[in-house]
Amino acid sequence: QPVNIPIKGRHVFITGGSSGIGLALAHKAISEGARVSLLARSLSKLEEAKKSLHLAYGVDVGIFTADVRDYDAVKRAVVDAGPIDVLVVNHGIFVPQALEKQDLDEVKLMIDVNLMGSFNVIKAALPLMKVRKDNRPASIALMSSQAGQVGIYGYSAYSASKFGLRGLAEALQQELISDNIHISVIYPPDTETPGLEEERKIRPEMTNMIAGSGSVLKAEDVAKKTLDGIKSASFSISFKMEGQMLAIATAGASPQRSFFTAFLELLFSPLSRLITLLFLSNIYRSISKSHAN
Ligand SMILES: NC(=O)C1=CN([C@@H]2O[C@H](COP(=O)(O)OP(=O)(O)OC[C@H]3O[C@@H](n4cnc5c(N)ncnc54)[C@H](OP(=O)(O)O)[C@@H]3O)[C@@H](O)[C@H]2O)C=CC1
Ligand SMILES: CCCCCCCCCCCCCCCC(=O)[C@@H](N)CO
C-alpha cells in the first residue's frame, strides 16, 4: 500500500547534520516545515550550521554534540531532543585505500562509525519513536552509497560498512512495520561535500577512475531526492540513470512498495545484469592494464 510520511510540523533528527548531505537535508526539511535537530561531534561546525539555517529560514534547530560511537552520549542527545518522527542516520566517514595498505585501525574506525554508530543511533532513538503520540507514519532513513551496492577498489571497509546498513535495514523493516515505521536506504554517487573534498586528496587513482564512471551530484540534489523518497516511504532511494540501473541490478530481496517500479525491476533485470557485467569487465580490464604498467 502507498504510504505518505508527512514532514510539516514533525521532528526530523539528522546525524552528521552539520555538513554536506546532512546539512543540505536540514535545509530541505526546514523549508518543508519540519522541526529539525542535528547531531555531530564538532560543536563549532554545529553552531555554524545552526547560524546558516537561522539566516535562511529564521528558525532555530536543536544541536547535539556526540560521537556516534558513544552510545551513552547518543542516548542523552536523543532523549534531550525529544521524540523523533523522521530519523536520518546520515553520519559517515570514508578513507579510501587498498586493504593491504590500510591500517586495521582505519578499517575498524569506518566500521565503528558507519555501521556500529548507526546501530547506536537507532537503538537510542527507537523507544521514543515507537511511543510517539500521533500515530502517523514515521521513518528511519539510512545513508548508504553506490559503494553499498557494488564493492569498489579502495573501499573494502567503506563498502562493507555500507553493505551492512542494507542488511540492518531489511531486517529492521520487518521488525517495525507494525509500528508504522518505514525504512529507507539511500544510495548516492559521489556528491560535492566537504567530506568528498577531503577524500579526493587521498583517493587511489583506481578508485577515482571507477567512481568517475558514476555521476557527481550536488548535495542539494541528493537532499531533495532523499526527502522525496522518505516522504513516499521508498525502501531504496537511487539517483540518475546509472543509479536506477544499479538499483535494479541489486534489487535482491529488498522490499518494493511501488508496483510500477517492481514491474520495471522485472522487465529490466536481465539487461541491468548485462550492463553490470560489462561495467565490471571494464573495471577488471583497467586494473590489469594499470597493473601491467
Ligand atoms: N559525499 C559523497 O560523495 C557521498 C557520501 N555518502 C554518505 O553520505 C553521508 C554524508 O557524507 P558527506 O555529507 O559527504 O560527509 P561530510 O564529511 O561532509 O559530513 C559528515 C558529517 O558526519 C559527522 N560525523 C562524522 N563522524 C562522526 C561521528 N563519529 N559521530 C558523529 N558525527 C560524525 C560530521 O560532523 P563531525 O565531524 O563534527 O562529527 C559531519 O556532520 C556519509 O554517510 C557518506 O558515507 C554517500 C555517497 C556519496
Ligand atoms: C548496473 C550498471 C552499473 C553502472 C555503473 C555505476 C557506477 C558505479 C560507481 C560506484 C561509485 C561509488 C561512489 C561512492 C561514493 C561515496 O560513497 C564516496 N564519495 C564516499 O567514499
Coordinates of C-alpha atoms and ligand atoms in Angstrom, one line a residue:
Q1 CA 0.0 0.0 0.0
P2 CA 1.2 3.5 -0.7
V3 CA 2.4 5.4 2.4
N4 CA 2.7 9.1 2.8
I5 CA 5.1 10.3 5.6
P6 CA 4.3 13.9 6.5
I7 CA 7.2 16.3 7.1
K8 CA 5.4 19.5 8.1
G9 CA 5.4 20.1 11.8
R10 CA 7.3 16.9 12.5
H11 CA 10.6 16.3 14.3
V12 CA 13.4 15.4 11.9
F13 CA 16.7 14.3 13.6
I14 CA 19.7 14.2 11.3
T15 CA 23.1 12.7 12.4
G16 CA 26.0 14.2 10.6
G17 CA 23.7 17.2 10.0
S18 CA 26.5 19.8 10.4
S19 CA 28.0 19.3 6.9
G20 CA 27.4 18.1 3.3
I21 CA 24.4 16.0 2.6
G22 CA 23.1 16.1 6.2
L23 CA 23.2 19.9 6.2
A24 CA 21.5 20.1 2.8
L25 CA 18.8 17.8 4.1
A26 CA 18.3 20.1 7.1
H27 CA 17.7 23.0 4.7
K28 CA 15.1 20.9 2.8
A29 CA 13.3 19.6 5.8
I30 CA 13.1 23.1 7.4
S31 CA 11.8 24.6 4.2
E32 CA 9.0 22.0 4.3
G33 CA 8.1 23.0 7.8
A34 CA 9.9 20.4 9.9
R35 CA 11.4 20.9 13.4
V36 CA 15.0 19.9 12.9
S37 CA 17.7 18.6 15.2
L38 CA 21.3 18.0 14.2
L39 CA 23.9 15.7 15.8
A40 CA 27.6 15.6 15.1
R41 CA 30.9 15.8 17.1
S42 CA 32.2 19.3 16.5
L43 CA 30.2 22.0 18.4
S44 CA 31.7 24.8 16.2
K45 CA 30.5 23.1 13.0
L46 CA 27.1 22.6 14.5
E47 CA 26.9 26.2 15.6
E48 CA 27.9 27.3 12.2
A49 CA 25.2 25.2 10.6
K50 CA 22.6 26.5 13.1
K51 CA 23.6 30.1 12.2
S52 CA 23.3 29.4 8.5
L53 CA 19.9 27.8 8.9
H54 CA 18.6 30.6 11.1
L55 CA 19.8 33.1 8.5
A56 CA 18.0 31.3 5.7
Y57 CA 14.7 30.5 7.5
G58 CA 14.6 32.4 10.7
V59 CA 14.1 29.3 12.7
D60 CA 16.3 27.6 15.3
V61 CA 17.4 24.0 15.1
G62 CA 18.4 21.9 18.1
I63 CA 22.1 21.0 18.0
F64 CA 23.6 18.0 19.9
T65 CA 27.2 17.0 20.2
A66 CA 28.0 13.3 20.4
D67 CA 30.3 10.8 18.8
V68 CA 28.0 8.1 17.4
R69 CA 30.5 5.5 18.7
D70 CA 29.5 6.6 22.2
Y71 CA 26.1 5.0 22.9
D72 CA 25.5 6.9 26.2
A73 CA 26.2 10.2 24.6
V74 CA 23.9 9.5 21.7
K75 CA 21.2 8.3 24.1
R76 CA 21.5 11.6 26.1
A77 CA 21.2 13.7 22.9
V78 CA 18.2 11.8 21.7
V79 CA 16.4 12.0 25.0
D80 CA 17.1 15.7 25.1
A81 CA 15.9 16.3 21.6
G82 CA 12.5 14.6 22.3
P83 CA 10.5 12.0 20.3
I84 CA 11.6 11.7 16.7
D85 CA 9.3 11.3 13.7
V86 CA 12.0 11.1 11.0
L87 CA 15.4 9.7 11.9
V88 CA 18.1 10.3 9.3
V89 CA 21.1 8.2 10.0
N90 CA 23.5 10.1 7.7
H91 CA 26.8 10.5 9.6
G92 CA 29.7 8.7 7.9
I93 CA 33.4 8.7 7.1
F94 CA 35.3 7.5 4.1
V95 CA 39.1 6.8 4.0
P96 CA 39.7 5.0 0.7
Q97 CA 42.7 2.7 0.4
A98 CA 43.6 -0.7 -0.8
L99 CA 43.2 -3.0 2.1
E100 CA 46.9 -4.1 2.0
K101 CA 48.0 -0.5 2.6
Q102 CA 45.3 0.4 5.1
D103 CA 45.8 0.1 8.8
L104 CA 43.3 -2.1 10.6
D105 CA 42.7 0.9 12.9
E106 CA 41.3 2.8 9.9
V107 CA 39.2 -0.2 8.9
K108 CA 37.8 -0.5 12.4
L109 CA 37.1 3.2 12.5
M110 CA 34.9 3.0 9.4
I111 CA 33.0 0.0 10.7
D112 CA 32.6 1.5 14.1
V113 CA 31.3 4.9 12.9
N114 CA 29.4 3.9 9.8
L115 CA 27.9 0.6 10.9
M116 CA 28.0 0.3 14.7
G117 CA 27.3 4.1 15.0
S118 CA 24.1 3.5 13.1
F119 CA 23.1 0.8 15.5
N120 CA 23.8 3.1 18.4
V121 CA 21.7 5.9 16.9
I122 CA 18.7 3.6 16.0
K123 CA 18.8 1.7 19.4
A124 CA 18.8 5.1 21.2
A125 CA 16.0 6.6 19.2
L126 CA 13.7 3.7 18.8
P127 CA 11.9 3.5 22.2
L128 CA 10.7 7.1 21.9
M129 CA 9.8 6.8 18.2
K130 CA 7.6 3.8 19.0
V131 CA 5.6 5.6 21.6
R132 CA 5.2 8.8 19.6
K133 CA 1.8 10.4 20.4
D134 CA 0.4 10.9 16.8
N135 CA 0.0 7.5 15.1
R136 CA 1.1 8.9 11.8
P137 CA 3.8 7.0 9.8
A138 CA 7.4 7.6 10.9
S139 CA 10.7 7.0 9.1
I140 CA 14.2 5.8 9.6
A141 CA 16.5 6.6 6.7
L142 CA 20.0 5.2 6.4
M143 CA 22.6 6.9 4.2
S144 CA 24.4 4.2 2.3
S145 CA 26.2 4.9 -1.1
Q146 CA 26.6 3.4 -4.5
A147 CA 29.6 1.7 -2.9
G148 CA 27.0 0.0 -0.7
Q149 CA 25.5 -1.7 -3.8
V150 CA 28.8 -2.7 -5.5
G151 CA 32.2 -3.2 -4.0
I152 CA 34.7 -0.8 -5.4
Y153 CA 38.5 -0.9 -5.4
G154 CA 39.8 1.0 -2.3
Y155 CA 36.5 0.7 -0.5
S156 CA 36.8 -2.7 1.2
A157 CA 36.0 -1.3 4.7
Y158 CA 33.7 1.5 3.5
S159 CA 31.7 -0.8 1.2
A160 CA 31.5 -3.4 4.0
S161 CA 30.1 -0.8 6.3
K162 CA 27.6 0.4 3.7
F163 CA 26.5 -3.1 2.6
G164 CA 26.0 -3.8 6.3
L165 CA 23.4 -1.0 6.5
R166 CA 21.3 -2.7 3.9
G167 CA 21.1 -5.9 6.0
L168 CA 20.2 -3.9 9.0
A169 CA 17.6 -2.0 7.1
E170 CA 15.9 -5.1 5.6
A171 CA 15.7 -6.8 8.9
L172 CA 14.6 -3.7 10.7
Q173 CA 11.7 -3.1 8.3
Q174 CA 10.2 -6.4 9.1
E175 CA 10.5 -5.6 12.8
L176 CA 9.0 -2.2 12.7
I177 CA 6.3 -2.4 10.0
S178 CA 3.6 -3.0 12.7
D179 CA 4.7 0.2 14.4
N180 CA 4.1 2.2 11.2
I181 CA 7.8 3.0 10.9
H182 CA 9.2 2.8 7.4
I183 CA 12.8 2.3 6.5
S184 CA 14.6 3.9 3.6
V185 CA 18.2 3.2 2.3
I186 CA 19.8 5.9 0.2
Y187 CA 22.5 5.1 -2.4
P188 CA 24.1 8.3 -3.7
P189 CA 27.0 8.5 -6.1
D190 CA 29.9 11.0 -5.5
T191 CA 28.4 14.1 -4.0
E192 CA 30.1 17.5 -3.7
T193 CA 30.6 17.9 0.1
P194 CA 33.4 18.9 2.4
G195 CA 33.8 15.1 3.0
L196 CA 34.3 14.4 -0.7
E197 CA 36.8 17.3 -0.9
E198 CA 38.9 15.7 1.7
E199 CA 38.5 12.2 0.2
R200 CA 39.7 13.4 -3.2
K201 CA 43.1 14.4 -1.7
I202 CA 43.9 10.8 -0.9
R203 CA 41.8 8.7 -3.2
P204 CA 43.8 6.0 -5.0
E205 CA 43.8 6.5 -8.8
M206 CA 41.9 3.3 -9.5
T207 CA 39.1 4.3 -7.0
N208 CA 39.0 7.7 -8.7
M209 CA 38.6 6.2 -12.1
I210 CA 35.8 3.8 -11.0
A211 CA 33.9 6.4 -9.0
G212 CA 34.3 8.6 -12.1
S213 CA 32.1 6.3 -14.1
G214 CA 29.2 7.4 -11.8
S215 CA 27.7 10.9 -11.6
V216 CA 28.8 13.7 -9.3
L217 CA 25.8 15.3 -7.7
K218 CA 25.2 18.5 -5.6
A219 CA 24.4 17.9 -2.0
E220 CA 21.1 19.9 -2.6
D221 CA 20.0 17.5 -5.3
V222 CA 20.8 14.4 -3.1
A223 CA 18.9 16.0 -0.3
K224 CA 15.8 16.8 -2.4
K225 CA 15.5 13.3 -3.8
T226 CA 16.2 11.8 -0.4
L227 CA 13.4 13.8 1.3
D228 CA 11.0 12.9 -1.5
G229 CA 11.9 9.2 -1.1
I230 CA 11.4 9.4 2.6
K231 CA 8.0 11.1 2.2
S232 CA 6.8 8.3 -0.1
A233 CA 8.4 5.7 2.2
S234 CA 10.5 4.2 -0.6
F235 CA 12.8 1.5 0.7
S236 CA 15.6 2.1 -1.8
I237 CA 16.4 5.6 -3.0
S238 CA 18.7 6.0 -6.1
F239 CA 20.0 8.8 -8.3
K240 CA 20.4 9.2 -12.0
M241 CA 20.3 6.6 -14.7
E242 CA 23.2 4.6 -13.5
G243 CA 21.8 4.6 -10.0
Q244 CA 18.4 3.2 -11.3
M245 CA 20.3 0.6 -13.2
L246 CA 22.3 -0.4 -10.1
A247 CA 19.1 -0.5 -8.0
I248 CA 17.6 -2.9 -10.5
A249 CA 20.8 -5.0 -10.8
T250 CA 21.0 -5.2 -7.0
A251 CA 17.2 -5.3 -6.1
G252 CA 17.8 -8.7 -4.4
A253 CA 15.4 -9.2 -1.6
S254 CA 14.7 -5.6 -0.7
P255 CA 11.0 -4.8 -0.3
Q256 CA 9.4 -2.7 -3.1
R257 CA 6.2 -0.7 -2.4
S258 CA 5.7 0.6 -5.9
F259 CA 4.0 -1.8 -8.4
F260 CA 5.3 0.3 -11.2
T261 CA 9.0 0.1 -10.0
A262 CA 8.5 -3.6 -9.3
F263 CA 7.4 -4.0 -12.9
L264 CA 10.5 -2.1 -14.1
E265 CA 12.7 -4.3 -12.0
L266 CA 11.3 -7.5 -13.5
L267 CA 11.4 -6.1 -17.0
F268 CA 14.9 -4.7 -16.9
S269 CA 16.8 -7.2 -14.7
P270 CA 18.4 -9.2 -17.5
L271 CA 19.5 -6.0 -19.2
S272 CA 20.9 -4.4 -16.0
R273 CA 22.8 -7.7 -15.2
L274 CA 24.3 -7.5 -18.7
I275 CA 25.3 -3.9 -18.2
T276 CA 26.7 -4.7 -14.8
L277 CA 28.9 -7.4 -16.3
L278 CA 30.1 -5.1 -19.0
F279 CA 30.8 -2.4 -16.4
L280 CA 32.8 -5.0 -14.3
S281 CA 34.7 -6.3 -17.3
N282 CA 35.8 -2.7 -18.0
I283 CA 37.0 -2.3 -14.4
Y284 CA 38.9 -5.5 -14.5
R285 CA 40.5 -4.6 -17.8
S286 CA 41.6 -1.2 -16.4
I287 CA 43.0 -2.9 -13.3
S288 CA 45.1 -5.4 -15.3
K289 CA 46.3 -2.6 -17.6
S290 CA 47.5 -0.4 -14.7
H291 CA 49.0 -3.5 -13.0
A292 CA 51.0 -4.3 -16.2
N293 CA 52.3 -0.7 -16.2
Ligands
LIG1 N1 29.9 12.8 -0.4 C1 29.8 11.7 -1.1 O1 30.4 11.6 -2.2 C2 28.9 10.6 -0.6 C3 28.6 10.5 0.7 N2 27.8 9.4 1.1 C4 27.5 9.3 2.5 O2 26.7 10.4 2.9 C5 26.9 10.7 4.3 C6 27.3 12.1 4.5 O3 28.5 12.4 3.7 P1 29.1 13.8 3.4 O4 28.0 14.8 3.6 O5 29.9 13.8 2.2 O6 30.1 13.9 4.7 P2 30.8 15.2 5.4 O7 32.1 14.7 5.8 O8 30.6 16.4 4.7 O9 29.9 15.3 6.8 C7 29.9 14.2 7.7 C8 29.1 14.5 8.9 O10 29.1 13.4 9.8 C9 29.5 13.9 11.0 N3 30.3 12.8 11.7 C10 31.4 12.2 11.3 N4 31.9 11.3 12.1 C11 31.0 11.3 13.2 C12 31.0 10.7 14.4 N5 31.9 9.7 14.8 N6 29.9 10.9 15.3 C13 29.0 11.9 14.9 N7 29.0 12.5 13.8 C14 30.0 12.3 12.9 C15 30.4 15.1 10.7 O11 30.5 16.0 11.8 P3 31.8 15.9 12.8 O12 33.0 15.7 12.0 O13 31.8 17.2 13.6 O14 31.4 14.8 13.8 C16 29.5 15.7 9.6 O15 28.4 16.4 10.2 C17 28.0 9.7 4.8 O16 27.4 8.6 5.4 C18 28.6 9.2 3.5 O17 29.2 7.9 3.6 C19 27.3 8.5 0.2 C20 27.7 8.6 -1.1 C21 28.5 9.7 -1.6
LIG2 C1 24.4 -1.5 -13.5 C2 25.3 -0.6 -14.1 C3 26.4 -0.1 -13.3 C4 26.6 1.3 -13.7 C5 27.9 1.9 -13.2 C6 27.7 2.5 -11.8 C7 28.9 3.2 -11.4 C8 29.2 2.8 -10.0 C9 30.3 3.6 -9.5 C10 30.4 3.5 -8.0 C11 31.0 4.7 -7.4 C12 30.8 4.6 -5.9 C13 31.0 6.0 -5.4 C14 30.9 6.1 -3.9 C15 30.7 7.5 -3.4 C16 31.0 7.6 -2.0 O1 30.3 7.0 -1.2 C17 32.1 8.3 -1.6 N1 32.3 9.6 -2.2 C18 32.5 8.3 -0.3 O2 33.6 7.5 -0.3

